[in-house]
Amino acid sequence: MTDEPFKMPSSVSSEGLGTNLLAERFDNCLADLWMAFQPIVSAKEGSIFGFEALLRSREPSLPHPGAVLEAGERLGRLYEIGRTTRERAFQEIPEDSSFTLFLNLHPLDLSDEALIESVARRPELAPRLVLEVTERAALTDIADAKARLAELRALGCRIAIDDLGAGYSGLSSLVELEPDIVKLDMVMVRNLHQSRLKQRLVRSLVEICHELEIGVVAEGVEVEEERQALVESGCDFLQGYLLGKPRAGFGF
Ligand code: G
Ligand code: MN
């Protein structure tokens, strides 16, 4: 017996893999990754407000975004994920459109000079960007995180708190980041119509956000009853399989 924690088989987790092999798989993944886009609609009208860009991997050993991020972290190559996904998403956005593009940031991306540069190079795009941050890795660990966010804001980007209510993104992030938008995690959305407590919480949160001029997006909306309860709670925007699954391009 050892005190070693249980390790997933290497086909599932990158843990325990040789660095060279992992690097090879990571290279393949980056060379071949694609972006899915999921619609975010206005709660009242159902019209498209924007799309969230979501990383998708074709590398079988790194099948989902979590695995890709974990590999990037282990290899010290996390920046490359952000750089590649931004490049792909910016390439794809049609110039004759005006929707908002939501992009996920890893907190470490904030210390990457290339992030600010990539936004500064596309001044016409910056006001259409919402950068989503979570507290998965505490932002307080990143030197100058707030200064970087301020720079991005000065370029015209908006900032969203992702996964609010999920545990790793708490109310303190509201105070800390003063976001333009909050994204309510799907744990708060799931079966909202069946929980008076959730309804009360969502309603209060929406009220506070509106007082602070923060827009509220509800994530992971799957059924009509949830949609209805969210509209009644005053949510501004909806995202989830009910409204549209993530897929290639900006179809709806
Ligand atoms: O952490 P973040 O909120 O960025 O992750 C969004 C993830 O949630 C994406 O991987 C997306 O595929 C997934 N997703 C989007 N809509 C739904 C939904 O309605 N239900 C579920 N279960 N997952 C969803
Ligand atoms: Mn997100």
mmCIF file of C-alpha atoms and ligand atoms in Angstrom, residues 38 40 52-54 102-105 132-134 136 160-163 183 219 239, ligand 2:
data_model
loop_
_atom_site.group_PDB
_atom_site.id
_atom_site.type_symbol
_atom_site.label_atom_id
_atom_site.label_comp_id
_atom_site.label_asym_id
_atom_site.label_seq_id
_atom_site.Cartn_x
_atom_site.Cartn_y
_atom_site.Cartn_z
ATOM 1 C CA GLN A 38 -23.545 28.354 -28.384
ATOM 2 C CA ILE A 40 -27.145 33.342 -25.846
ATOM 3 C CA GLU A 52 -20.171 31.689 -26.227
ATOM 4 C CA ALA A 53 -17.073 30.243 -27.876
ATOM 5 C CA LEU A 54 -16.271 26.800 -26.511
ATOM 6 C CA PHE A 102 -18.329 35.466 -25.008
ATOM 7 C CA LEU A 103 -14.844 34.041 -24.490
ATOM 8 C CA ASN A 104 -13.673 31.952 -21.538
ATOM 9 C CA LEU A 105 -10.486 33.108 -19.887
ATOM 10 C CA GLU A 132 -15.641 35.256 -18.838
ATOM 11 C CA VAL A 133 -13.591 34.641 -15.725
ATOM 12 C CA THR A 134 -14.129 32.127 -12.945
ATOM 13 C CA ARG A 136 -11.515 28.177 -10.315
ATOM 14 C CA ALA A 160 -18.351 38.475 -16.966
ATOM 15 C CA ILE A 161 -18.206 36.250 -13.925
ATOM 16 C CA ASP A 162 -18.743 32.684 -15.104
ATOM 17 C CA ASP A 163 -20.476 29.929 -13.120
ATOM 18 C CA LYS A 183 -23.461 34.077 -15.660
ATOM 19 C CA GLU A 219 -26.636 29.010 -18.190
ATOM 20 C CA GLN A 239 -28.146 29.972 -22.677
HETATM 21 MN MN MN B 2 -18.305 30.017 -19.815
#
